[in-house]
XYZ file of C-alpha atoms in Angstrom:
785
model
C 0.000 0.000 0.000
C 1.255 3.471 -0.928
C 0.162 6.869 0.425
C 0.210 10.216 -1.316
C 1.110 12.718 1.378
C 1.297 16.492 1.531
C 3.750 17.932 4.029
C 2.003 20.165 6.557
C 3.950 23.341 5.870
C 3.105 26.635 4.205
C 6.342 26.651 2.184
C 5.180 27.313 -1.381
C 7.868 25.127 -2.963
C 6.533 22.067 -1.128
C 2.964 22.292 -2.413
C 2.991 18.874 -4.026
C 2.343 15.336 -2.846
C 5.060 12.835 -1.947
C 4.753 9.040 -2.066
C 5.427 6.882 0.996
C 5.068 3.203 1.839
C 2.341 2.326 4.355
C 3.829 -0.248 6.795
C 1.948 -3.501 7.219
C -0.693 -3.227 9.943
C -0.611 0.590 10.260
C -4.214 1.861 10.308
C -3.646 4.758 7.922
C -6.606 6.199 6.039
C -7.208 9.212 3.821
C -6.970 12.238 6.098
C -4.622 10.672 8.667
C -1.935 12.907 10.132
C 1.310 10.959 10.099
C 5.019 11.239 10.932
C 7.249 10.896 7.865
C 10.990 11.214 7.131
C 11.606 14.235 4.919
C 15.179 14.932 3.926
C 17.302 14.976 7.083
C 14.390 15.685 9.423
C 10.968 14.443 10.425
C 7.781 16.224 9.367
C 4.050 15.944 9.822
C 2.207 14.820 6.704
C -1.445 14.521 5.737
C -2.563 11.532 3.685
C -4.613 12.734 0.721
C -4.780 9.451 -1.236
C -4.096 5.728 -0.844
C -3.359 3.318 -3.691
C -2.324 -0.312 -4.090
C 0.190 0.486 -6.815
C 2.075 3.599 -7.876
C 0.686 5.282 -10.967
C 4.219 5.602 -12.359
C 7.351 3.592 -11.493
C 9.643 5.434 -9.100
C 13.335 5.881 -9.918
C 14.204 6.286 -6.218
C 13.641 4.279 -3.063
C 10.431 5.149 -1.233
C 10.510 5.606 2.524
C 7.905 4.222 4.919
C 5.587 6.241 7.144
C 7.137 6.220 10.621
C 4.079 6.733 12.782
C 0.418 7.660 13.104
C 0.105 10.923 15.043
C -3.595 10.680 15.849
C -6.607 8.546 15.098
C -9.082 11.200 16.255
C -7.991 14.420 14.575
C -7.669 13.187 11.017
C -9.705 14.252 8.000
C -12.725 12.672 6.436
C -12.941 12.137 2.673
C -15.364 15.050 2.399
C -12.891 17.385 4.116
C -10.124 16.401 1.691
C -12.450 17.047 -1.242
C -13.483 20.418 0.131
C -9.849 21.397 0.758
C -8.965 20.484 -2.840
C -11.845 22.644 -4.040
C -10.677 25.555 -1.856
C -7.171 25.212 -3.291
C -8.457 25.355 -6.871
C -11.170 27.994 -6.417
C -9.284 30.397 -4.147
C -5.825 29.713 -5.690
C -4.007 28.822 -2.474
C -1.706 26.148 -1.045
C -3.319 22.795 -0.350
C -1.741 22.723 3.107
C -3.304 26.132 3.855
C -6.696 24.772 2.772
C -6.265 21.637 4.903
C -5.243 23.704 7.939
C -8.651 25.383 7.889
C -10.089 22.093 9.180
C -7.491 21.735 11.950
C -7.767 22.858 15.548
C -4.037 22.261 16.017
C -2.471 23.667 12.849
C 0.818 21.857 13.412
C 0.742 18.553 15.227
C 4.481 17.940 15.264
C 6.872 20.280 17.090
C 10.642 20.030 16.557
C 12.698 20.609 19.716
C 16.450 20.800 20.319
C 17.006 18.932 23.603
C 20.260 19.309 25.595
C 21.776 16.767 28.037
C 24.962 16.695 30.115
C 27.973 15.674 27.987
C 31.028 13.469 28.644
C 33.641 16.281 28.672
C 34.852 17.923 31.880
C 33.970 21.629 32.312
C 36.884 24.030 31.895
C 35.332 27.012 33.685
C 33.125 27.628 36.678
C 30.303 28.781 34.390
C 30.519 25.571 32.379
C 30.524 23.516 35.581
C 27.447 25.350 36.859
C 25.729 24.842 33.495
C 26.534 21.117 33.324
C 25.406 20.568 36.919
C 22.101 22.328 36.206
C 21.430 20.230 33.085
C 22.451 16.987 34.823
C 20.012 17.754 37.638
C 17.193 18.370 35.176
C 18.019 15.324 33.066
C 17.475 17.267 29.854
C 16.490 20.784 28.880
C 15.300 22.584 25.780
C 18.144 24.502 24.167
C 16.115 27.683 23.790
C 15.144 27.799 27.469
C 18.718 27.038 28.499
C 20.083 29.843 26.305
C 17.667 32.331 27.833
C 18.769 31.332 31.332
C 22.557 31.080 30.888
C 23.188 32.997 27.664
C 23.451 31.671 24.120
C 27.249 32.061 23.860
C 27.923 29.895 26.932
C 25.527 27.169 25.764
C 27.026 27.077 22.256
C 30.549 26.889 23.660
C 29.563 24.034 26.006
C 28.004 22.130 23.114
C 31.099 22.621 20.964
C 33.374 21.264 23.711
C 31.065 18.277 24.527
C 30.339 19.603 28.023
C 26.758 19.375 26.772
C 25.268 17.266 23.993
C 22.122 17.929 21.985
C 19.714 15.977 19.867
C 16.524 16.703 17.956
C 13.269 15.463 19.511
C 9.748 15.639 18.148
C 6.702 16.242 20.278
C 3.268 15.184 19.051
C 0.848 17.951 20.031
C -2.221 16.152 18.674
C -1.696 12.814 20.400
C -5.064 11.395 21.373
C -6.078 11.990 24.962
C -6.615 8.538 26.421
C -8.395 7.264 29.517
C -8.331 3.874 31.249
C -11.304 1.531 30.874
C -12.298 -1.618 32.768
C -14.275 -4.325 30.945
C -15.914 -7.597 31.979
C -14.038 -10.660 30.583
C -15.441 -13.849 32.152
C -17.458 -15.323 35.034
C -15.559 -16.727 38.031
C -16.434 -20.368 37.255
C -13.296 -21.682 39.013
C -13.819 -19.699 42.246
C -10.617 -17.738 41.732
C -12.065 -14.926 43.827
C -13.019 -17.102 46.785
C -12.632 -14.978 49.908
C -12.033 -11.774 47.921
C -15.339 -10.079 48.588
C -14.454 -6.659 47.149
C -13.232 -8.184 43.903
C -16.321 -10.396 43.721
C -18.560 -7.386 44.196
C -16.661 -5.417 41.514
C -16.889 -8.338 39.067
C -20.662 -8.591 39.564
C -21.093 -4.837 39.081
C -18.838 -4.987 36.029
C -20.844 -7.860 34.557
C -24.066 -5.913 35.011
C -22.658 -2.765 33.407
C -20.386 -4.500 30.905
C -17.639 -1.893 30.947
C -16.858 1.612 32.047
C -14.054 4.107 32.512
C -11.791 3.509 35.489
C -12.755 6.941 36.801
C -16.388 5.729 37.013
C -15.446 2.682 39.094
C -13.270 4.826 41.333
C -16.351 6.957 41.914
C -18.143 3.784 43.016
C -15.531 3.237 45.741
C -13.148 0.769 44.046
C -9.425 1.555 44.045
C -7.190 1.319 40.972
C -5.089 -1.305 42.794
C -8.166 -3.463 43.353
C -9.089 -3.194 39.684
C -5.577 -4.160 38.548
C -5.590 -7.210 40.847
C -8.923 -8.262 39.345
C -7.495 -7.890 35.832
C -4.522 -10.080 36.838
C -6.968 -12.968 37.314
C -8.131 -12.689 33.689
C -11.741 -12.053 34.730
C -11.590 -8.380 33.729
C -9.653 -6.424 31.114
C -7.813 -3.126 31.504
C -7.564 -1.056 28.306
C -7.105 2.493 27.055
C -9.575 4.355 24.884
C -9.795 7.907 23.541
C -11.026 10.211 26.284
C -14.685 11.116 26.199
C -15.659 14.668 25.364
C -17.897 16.697 27.637
C -20.257 19.559 26.978
C -18.867 22.748 28.501
C -22.028 24.790 27.887
C -24.421 25.616 30.711
C -27.756 23.863 30.885
C -30.805 26.100 30.628
C -34.507 25.570 31.082
C -36.071 23.907 28.052
C -38.596 25.655 25.845
C -41.043 24.426 23.241
C -41.457 25.324 19.589
C -43.586 28.405 18.903
C -46.740 28.352 16.822
C -45.772 29.469 13.338
C -47.453 32.099 11.205
C -48.810 31.056 7.812
C -45.685 32.506 6.131
C -43.381 30.649 8.503
C -45.261 27.376 7.970
C -44.960 27.793 4.217
C -41.217 28.487 4.489
C -40.733 25.458 6.766
C -42.639 23.226 4.354
C -40.672 24.385 1.281
C -37.225 24.006 2.858
C -38.090 20.981 4.998
C -39.231 18.964 1.968
C -35.898 19.461 0.162
C -34.595 16.277 -1.464
C -31.925 17.696 -3.780
C -29.668 19.770 -1.524
C -30.691 23.168 -2.874
C -29.674 26.595 -1.596
C -32.527 28.666 -0.151
C -32.512 32.442 0.221
C -34.765 33.043 3.231
C -35.592 36.732 2.787
C -37.466 37.720 5.910
C -37.893 41.291 7.084
C -36.460 42.132 10.498
C -38.554 40.536 13.255
C -40.253 38.001 10.939
C -39.149 34.971 13.010
C -36.319 33.468 10.972
C -34.633 31.967 14.065
C -37.726 29.879 14.915
C -37.668 28.492 11.382
C -33.978 27.640 11.823
C -34.734 25.711 15.005
C -37.645 23.775 13.560
C -35.604 22.889 10.463
C -32.812 21.729 12.787
C -35.302 19.606 14.718
C -36.383 17.910 11.488
C -32.737 17.189 10.582
C -32.064 15.686 14.026
C -35.052 13.373 13.701
C -33.407 12.008 10.541
C -30.200 11.339 12.486
C -28.367 14.210 10.784
C -26.190 17.027 12.127
C -26.668 20.772 11.687
C -24.138 23.600 11.288
C -25.379 27.109 12.129
C -23.213 30.104 11.212
C -23.590 33.595 12.691
C -21.601 36.652 11.590
C -20.165 37.832 14.913
C -18.744 36.099 17.974
C -20.840 38.517 20.028
C -23.976 37.010 18.459
C -23.178 33.399 19.291
C -24.287 33.798 22.918
C -27.738 35.018 21.898
C -28.509 32.304 19.366
C -26.767 29.584 21.408
C -29.067 30.265 24.362
C -32.121 29.828 22.162
C -30.803 26.581 20.672
C -29.669 25.326 24.105
C -33.121 25.817 25.554
C -34.555 23.819 22.672
C -31.885 21.133 22.133
C -29.831 21.030 25.348
C -26.644 18.951 25.298
C -26.886 18.449 21.539
C -25.370 21.920 20.961
C -21.687 22.882 20.766
C -20.061 26.219 19.946
C -17.063 26.997 17.730
C -15.416 30.405 17.443
C -11.982 32.012 17.760
C -12.314 33.163 21.383
C -12.529 29.601 22.721
C -9.399 27.984 24.092
C -7.687 25.241 22.065
C -9.004 22.660 24.537
C -12.574 23.918 24.225
C -12.353 23.918 20.423
C -10.873 20.431 20.327
C -13.530 19.107 22.708
C -16.392 20.547 20.653
C -14.786 19.428 17.369
C -14.599 15.849 18.657
C -18.194 15.944 19.915
C -19.353 16.698 16.379
C -16.926 14.237 14.800
C -17.984 11.307 16.983
C -21.687 12.194 16.922
C -22.048 13.025 20.623
C -23.541 16.382 19.591
C -25.574 17.190 16.511
C -25.728 20.996 16.326
C -22.693 23.247 15.932
C -23.125 27.017 16.190
C -20.330 29.444 15.510
C -18.790 32.251 13.533
C -17.104 31.920 10.128
C -14.569 29.198 11.004
C -17.310 26.875 12.318
C -18.037 25.959 8.692
C -14.972 23.674 8.878
C -16.154 21.671 11.914
C -15.905 17.891 11.557
C -19.126 15.895 11.392
C -20.416 12.400 10.784
C -23.299 13.318 8.498
C -24.458 16.891 7.968
C -28.120 17.313 7.112
C -28.453 21.114 7.107
C -26.366 24.287 6.873
C -27.894 27.513 8.199
C -26.187 30.866 7.579
C -27.800 33.615 9.639
C -27.389 37.199 8.357
C -25.865 35.597 5.261
C -25.206 38.982 3.653
C -22.622 39.947 6.265
C -19.096 40.725 5.058
C -17.544 38.995 8.097
C -18.186 35.637 6.404
C -15.330 36.532 4.057
C -11.914 35.611 5.478
C -9.366 38.448 5.258
C -6.284 36.217 5.544
C -5.015 33.530 3.181
C -6.789 31.496 2.057
C -9.445 34.162 1.528
C -12.506 31.909 1.457
C -16.149 32.867 1.854
C -17.995 30.742 4.433
C -21.193 30.624 2.333
C -19.308 29.183 -0.649
C -17.600 26.604 1.577
C -20.936 25.659 3.194
C -22.460 25.078 -0.248
C -19.488 22.943 -1.260
C -19.706 20.763 1.856
C -23.494 20.550 1.534
C -23.137 19.272 -2.042
C -21.188 16.269 -0.724
C -23.886 15.414 1.831
C -26.768 16.332 -0.481
C -28.275 18.634 2.159
C -29.896 22.087 1.896
C -28.235 25.410 2.702
C -30.399 28.193 4.153
C -29.162 31.764 3.670
C -31.266 33.862 6.027
C -31.313 37.664 5.939
C -33.543 40.720 5.931
C -31.132 42.201 3.376
C -29.798 39.325 1.227
C -26.519 39.732 -0.602
C -27.382 41.150 -3.991
C -25.632 38.271 -5.777
C -27.626 35.693 -3.772
C -30.923 37.427 -4.477
C -30.026 37.651 -8.177
C -29.292 33.899 -8.302
C -32.597 33.209 -6.559
C -34.493 35.238 -9.161
C -32.590 33.416 -11.910
C -33.637 30.048 -10.468
C -30.177 28.922 -9.346
C -31.273 29.304 -5.704
C -34.779 29.076 -4.243
C -36.335 32.286 -2.891
C -38.469 32.006 0.257
C -39.921 35.244 1.664
C -41.358 36.392 4.981
C -43.025 39.763 4.452
C -44.637 40.270 7.870
C -43.301 40.533 11.400
C -44.367 38.008 14.005
C -47.591 39.118 15.709
C -48.286 41.521 12.807
C -46.063 44.105 14.479
C -45.410 47.078 12.192
C -41.993 48.017 10.884
C -40.518 51.041 12.658
C -41.210 54.515 11.350
C -38.053 56.141 9.976
C -37.235 59.853 9.905
C -34.317 61.038 7.762
C -32.542 64.055 9.261
C -30.480 66.300 6.976
C -27.426 67.254 9.042
C -26.807 70.251 6.792
C -29.950 71.793 8.264
C -28.652 71.061 11.775
C -25.450 72.978 11.008
C -27.452 75.857 9.548
C -29.374 76.084 12.827
C -26.139 76.142 14.818
C -26.262 72.590 16.137
C -22.660 71.329 15.936
C -23.251 68.237 18.056
C -23.048 64.713 16.653
C -26.590 64.136 17.936
C -29.343 65.964 16.039
C -32.176 67.769 17.816
C -34.649 65.165 16.533
C -32.601 62.287 17.924
C -32.099 64.059 21.249
C -35.883 64.510 21.560
C -36.491 60.863 20.664
C -34.018 59.704 23.302
C -35.618 61.899 25.959
C -39.072 60.473 25.174
C -37.716 56.911 25.134
C -36.073 57.269 28.537
C -39.146 58.954 29.997
C -41.217 55.933 28.896
C -38.618 53.590 30.513
C -37.818 52.041 27.154
C -34.450 51.361 25.523
C -32.541 52.780 22.560
C -29.710 51.696 20.248
C -27.359 54.177 18.604
C -25.138 53.188 15.687
C -21.948 54.963 14.652
C -19.611 52.858 12.561
C -16.424 54.514 13.833
C -14.704 53.716 17.112
C -12.414 55.935 19.142
C -12.979 59.534 20.215
C -11.724 61.577 17.247
C -10.955 60.099 13.841
C -7.866 62.237 13.182
C -5.658 64.913 14.733
C -4.528 67.899 12.645
C -2.506 71.087 13.048
C -4.725 74.034 12.140
C -1.717 76.163 11.211
C 0.071 73.968 8.653
C -2.466 71.176 8.002
C -0.219 68.374 9.288
C -2.167 65.182 10.118
C -0.687 62.740 12.636
C -0.193 59.468 10.769
C 1.010 56.015 11.763
C 4.748 55.498 11.300
C 4.242 52.189 9.501
C 0.833 52.702 7.803
C -0.314 55.424 5.445
C -3.360 56.272 7.574
C -4.322 58.885 10.142
C -4.145 57.761 13.770
C -7.324 57.787 15.846
C -7.559 59.491 19.231
C -8.790 57.197 22.015
C -9.537 59.355 25.044
C -10.098 56.511 27.495
C -6.638 55.090 26.774
C -5.174 58.620 26.415
C -3.241 57.910 23.227
C -3.445 57.799 19.429
C -3.902 54.388 17.834
C -3.597 53.004 14.333
C -6.604 50.812 13.504
C -4.566 48.787 11.005
C -1.461 47.760 12.970
C -2.514 48.767 16.536
C 0.563 50.986 16.937
C 0.203 53.702 19.574
C 1.554 57.223 19.943
C 1.319 59.854 22.666
C -0.943 62.809 21.980
C 1.195 65.688 20.602
C 1.168 68.976 22.500
C 2.768 70.853 19.603
C 2.733 70.165 15.866
C 5.574 67.770 14.926
C 5.893 69.633 11.604
C 5.734 73.353 12.377
C 5.896 73.429 16.190
C 2.646 75.352 16.636
C 0.251 74.691 19.518
C -2.842 74.720 17.302
C -3.527 70.980 17.575
C -7.159 70.167 16.851
C -9.154 66.906 17.125
C -11.546 66.252 14.228
C -14.279 63.710 13.551
C -16.349 61.672 15.954
C -16.152 58.086 17.127
C -18.179 56.038 19.594
C -16.154 57.316 22.575
C -16.984 60.921 21.716
C -20.667 60.167 21.205
C -20.749 58.368 24.551
C -19.304 61.466 26.243
C -21.845 63.755 24.536
C -24.737 61.491 25.508
C -23.642 61.562 29.149
C -23.688 65.382 28.980
C -27.076 65.537 27.253
C -28.722 62.734 29.255
C -26.919 62.553 32.609
C -29.433 60.111 34.100
C -29.169 57.631 31.223
C -27.323 54.353 31.715
C -25.173 53.978 28.616
C -22.997 51.056 27.528
C -20.701 50.869 24.517
C -20.266 47.861 22.204
C -17.292 48.084 19.863
C -13.914 46.464 19.317
C -12.409 48.388 22.229
C -14.941 47.051 24.745
C -15.111 43.458 23.455
C -11.436 42.492 23.362
C -11.738 40.153 26.361
C -13.271 36.703 26.092
C -17.112 36.723 26.237
C -17.134 40.483 26.957
C -19.410 41.191 23.989
C -21.890 38.584 25.143
C -21.874 40.036 28.660
C -22.620 43.533 27.324
C -25.482 42.287 25.165
C -27.048 40.259 27.954
C -26.745 43.138 30.440
C -28.565 45.370 27.966
C -31.201 42.675 27.416
C -31.813 42.595 31.190
C -32.426 46.371 31.008
C -29.412 47.159 33.168
C -28.694 49.913 30.605
C -30.942 52.307 28.737
C -28.818 53.017 25.658
C -26.607 50.633 23.695
C -24.103 52.597 21.630
C -21.719 50.970 19.205
C -20.371 50.192 15.772
C -21.991 47.799 13.305
C -21.919 45.110 16.026
C -25.138 46.622 17.445
C -26.975 46.126 14.138
C -26.469 42.398 13.653
C -29.394 40.146 14.419
C -30.127 41.248 17.989
C -33.642 40.802 19.321
C -34.303 43.226 22.185
C -38.047 43.509 22.972
C -37.458 46.659 25.058
C -35.869 48.698 22.243
C -38.283 51.191 20.744
C -35.795 53.742 19.368
C -32.762 53.569 17.084
C -30.459 56.395 16.106
C -28.128 56.047 13.112
C -25.304 58.578 12.975
C -23.402 59.298 9.739
C -25.722 57.052 7.740
C -23.887 57.887 4.510
C -20.303 57.232 5.703
C -19.887 53.972 3.756
C -21.241 55.520 0.548
C -17.973 57.393 0.073
C -15.821 54.234 -0.075
C -14.421 53.729 -3.613
C -15.834 50.209 -4.026
C -18.669 48.799 -6.146
C -20.317 47.303 -3.049
C -20.504 50.588 -1.079
C -24.221 51.105 -1.778
C -25.130 47.511 -0.909
C -23.155 47.561 2.330
C -24.736 50.886 3.338
C -28.286 49.705 2.643
C -27.730 46.502 4.610
C -26.275 48.276 7.635
C -29.012 50.928 7.770
C -31.860 48.463 7.276
C -30.469 46.013 9.820
C -29.917 48.772 12.399
C -33.419 50.192 11.884
C -34.844 46.685 12.267
C -33.681 46.486 15.888
C -36.536 48.851 16.873
C -40.103 47.850 17.635
C -39.582 44.097 17.978
C -41.623 43.997 21.189
C -45.103 45.345 21.859
C -44.043 48.995 21.488
C -43.867 50.466 17.956
C -40.370 51.462 16.884
C -39.011 54.826 15.757
C -35.746 55.426 13.907
C -33.717 58.564 13.188
C -31.225 58.407 10.284
C -28.746 61.283 10.256
C -27.116 61.972 6.894
C -25.586 64.590 4.610
C -27.063 62.836 1.537
C -30.789 62.475 2.331
C -31.839 62.177 -1.319
C -29.515 59.308 -2.206
C -31.495 56.276 -3.390
C -29.740 54.024 -0.863
C -30.811 56.250 2.043
C -34.364 56.554 0.706
C -34.770 52.798 0.154
C -33.359 52.025 3.606
C -35.737 54.540 5.199
C -38.680 52.772 3.526
C -37.212 49.312 4.347
C -37.749 48.539 0.655
C -35.233 45.892 -0.367
C -36.715 45.241 -3.815
C -36.585 48.923 -4.805
C -32.947 49.058 -3.744
C -32.155 45.815 -5.572
C -33.729 46.988 -8.840
C -31.604 50.154 -8.934
C -28.393 48.555 -7.676
C -28.517 45.547 -10.015
C -28.945 47.847 -13.016
C -25.858 49.812 -11.924
C -23.879 46.554 -11.577
C -25.022 45.304 -14.981
C -24.037 48.490 -16.801
C -20.540 48.492 -15.298
C -19.941 44.739 -15.425
C -19.682 44.137 -11.685
C -20.693 40.929 -9.860
C -22.946 39.007 -10.239
C -22.633 39.678 -13.976
C -18.898 39.077 -14.006
C -16.452 37.327 -11.698
C -13.716 39.312 -9.991
C -10.324 38.651 -8.457
C -7.917 41.002 -6.715
C -4.179 40.451 -6.547
C -2.453 42.424 -3.807
C 1.323 42.737 -3.884
C 3.145 43.832 -0.721
C 6.826 44.609 -0.090
C 8.860 46.791 2.248
C 10.630 48.262 -0.792
C 8.507 50.498 -3.011
C 10.752 49.677 -5.969
C 10.419 45.913 -5.387
C 6.646 46.022 -4.962
C 6.247 47.632 -8.391
C 8.706 45.165 -9.959
C 6.744 42.216 -8.565
C 3.424 43.745 -9.635
C 4.678 44.292 -13.174
C 5.948 40.691 -13.282
C 2.503 39.418 -12.278
C 0.765 41.706 -14.779
C 3.110 40.610 -17.603
C 2.539 36.900 -16.836
C -1.241 37.294 -16.718
C -1.387 39.449 -19.860
C 0.758 36.923 -21.721
C -1.596 34.092 -20.732
C -4.610 36.234 -21.561
C -3.368 37.014 -25.072
C -2.798 33.311 -25.734
C -6.402 32.613 -24.736
C -8.221 35.334 -26.667
C -8.256 38.070 -24.008
C -11.007 36.336 -22.030
C -10.172 38.252 -18.866
C -9.652 41.969 -18.286
C -6.373 42.529 -16.433
C -6.467 45.974 -14.822
C -3.384 47.514 -13.252
C -1.074 47.460 -11.471
C -2.159 50.510 -9.506
C -1.604 51.854 -6.000
C -3.966 50.482 -3.370
C -6.429 52.787 -1.578
C -4.087 52.622 1.426
C -0.576 52.933 0.072
C 1.253 51.307 2.980
C 0.305 49.089 5.946
C 2.759 47.685 8.524
C 5.702 49.146 6.602
C 4.725 47.326 3.429
C 3.810 49.159 0.232
C 0.665 47.898 -1.488
C -0.031 47.623 -5.216
C -3.091 45.984 -6.753
C -4.188 44.222 -9.946
C -7.822 43.418 -10.710
C -9.181 40.632 -12.897
C -12.717 40.570 -14.287
C -14.387 38.145 -16.666
C -17.414 35.940 -17.259
C -15.504 32.896 -16.009
C -12.137 33.031 -14.223
C -11.731 29.258 -13.894
C -9.093 28.930 -16.624
C -6.933 31.839 -15.510
C -7.140 30.684 -11.874
C -5.825 27.302 -12.963
C -3.019 29.026 -14.844
C -2.158 31.160 -11.781
C -1.450 27.966 -9.819
C 1.541 27.387 -12.129
C 2.756 30.927 -12.863
C 5.925 31.577 -10.782
C 5.178 35.324 -10.735
C 1.942 34.648 -8.810
C 3.810 32.729 -6.101
C 6.394 35.350 -5.243
C 6.684 36.386 -1.617
C 4.167 39.127 -0.890
C 1.686 38.210 -3.639
C -1.817 37.694 -2.208
C -4.642 36.377 -4.366
C -8.192 37.257 -3.346
C -11.008 35.616 -5.314
C -14.443 37.298 -5.073
C -13.076 40.257 -3.043
C -15.414 42.216 -0.775
């Protein structure tokens, strides 16, 4: 038996498979993580194929696999297939695609271990070093160098006072636990007079088997169990440790009675037999989550598993609680703020079928499973489903690919579907299911658009308009709650000298630094670098330093001045950096411990607060000024979602949208909550200019610390792509290279090329083999957002 193995490394030159011999009796399967010799070292490999005979005779001697690293954390066939698809579609390394499915990205760790050597020390320092190592038995070279100094350690190694050797530690070794099993009845009275062992054998026979920890809990010692095993009447063995649910248990609830629209949606999706993709377009408050849960219940009755994706970690707590109350221990959570142990535990629960529902943010789409019967993507329009690091996958596309293997449906739920998804639904590629009414026939909130130019004309220079201030006063007086959205964090968005116009910028990024008053410093929102607040202009030395723009910190301060009795809490990246902090803020607001929830776009995503009757949207047009084809779509989605947080309880909702562009069609459609009117205008704009969904797009970003080198690399890529394009009839438009919107980030200059065409499949395949596209600093982004 031969195995085709890819080495688990991101080195681009190693992105090919290597053949190894599978030793007789080694339980290797496709997806196994194994230890293999590679050159003069040992490496972790992933088996991607097994075959009885080599496809082509080898002109060199094949080496055998040396060991199986884990039987639990391997890949299933479906995962390998999906990883291969990710490699081809997103033009990335296969090992990078495979790592997406791993909790532990690297199972094998190489360590340089030092022991006491045979030579006699020549100095007191060497003697002290040798004595220390001899007392420890062995030490890691790195730790020893930090303690005694690298020069002394190297000298001791050279003179044989110390010796070193390379060791490999398996980080993904299966966690095992001891088990005790019944073997045979005591027909020969071996246990005569051994009452405790007799009692244990009878209990063991009744139960059959159980972990040693269970029998210890019953009052039997490990020594007693081992003595029983020595008689041959019981067996001692090791098995992979059981996983446990780390989520709290909550009171159960029952399914709600569905509206006629909800029943129709449940019937259409629930009767799926072909694994279709459904766009569940339900206005805010129409009860999409109840449909998700009842669809999940149907899947569980068929013995299937369900993966539920949500756009933000802060939202997992809210939806998890609802699913926990309905499904209890069947639910696990996966997101980036969990510890490695928590992730591994939940991953194994899904892999071995202990749990059947996995809820999480983007990366949860890669969770292992036995048999998936349903994918649900809540707020499927959200840009956070697109990964911003290589490989730059989109979770919806990956979910559809995995679902195709299992033949199960994918539900894309949203009040503001992605324009491309809605277009495909109208074209018949997806299935459109609509919910046009809120649960309980509650009305949509009334929306008032406030022209901030009029506010300035009246002398109101505050961030909060007079209309919004009045609405907040009335809301507080009625003991109701309000949400305020401003999609900019910090206190002031930039600091400028009024004498010479100098703007304080980051030293390593070509962006203005943001003033954070609470932390009392300037911060770059791209590299997190910090600077003290200047007292004089660094350019001209004047004292005319002025803070411009408004962020959530500044609005919070103004609200405290305007409404001193109001209890205000802020939800943004600055207040949610600690584990579960976002969930704690949301739940505190839900319990009405605060009157006003102020924050960035995190406050607009899927929250259901019955006590919120008012929403204020500041700078509603801020995203419209971004030079990107999706600016209008992103703006409409954010405004509509934010407005939809109001009036979800028994009290009608009111919304104030503050803008400097009140007549823009995006603002007007959002104010009317009219998705179809927005879609009709936006899709015509996309069609005329050849933007998605009418053409496919790819972005190639080139980064380098040298401005000269970044342009050389970009021109090399452009020349290679243009040469291919000319040979294939100019099927693809190659635009650029040109300077990125932000010229430099983290001391690296940025240059961009764009590709557009009806079908990019051929050129993506060519890019896999073009050396120019695999230079250091070249980043390929398919379907950029």
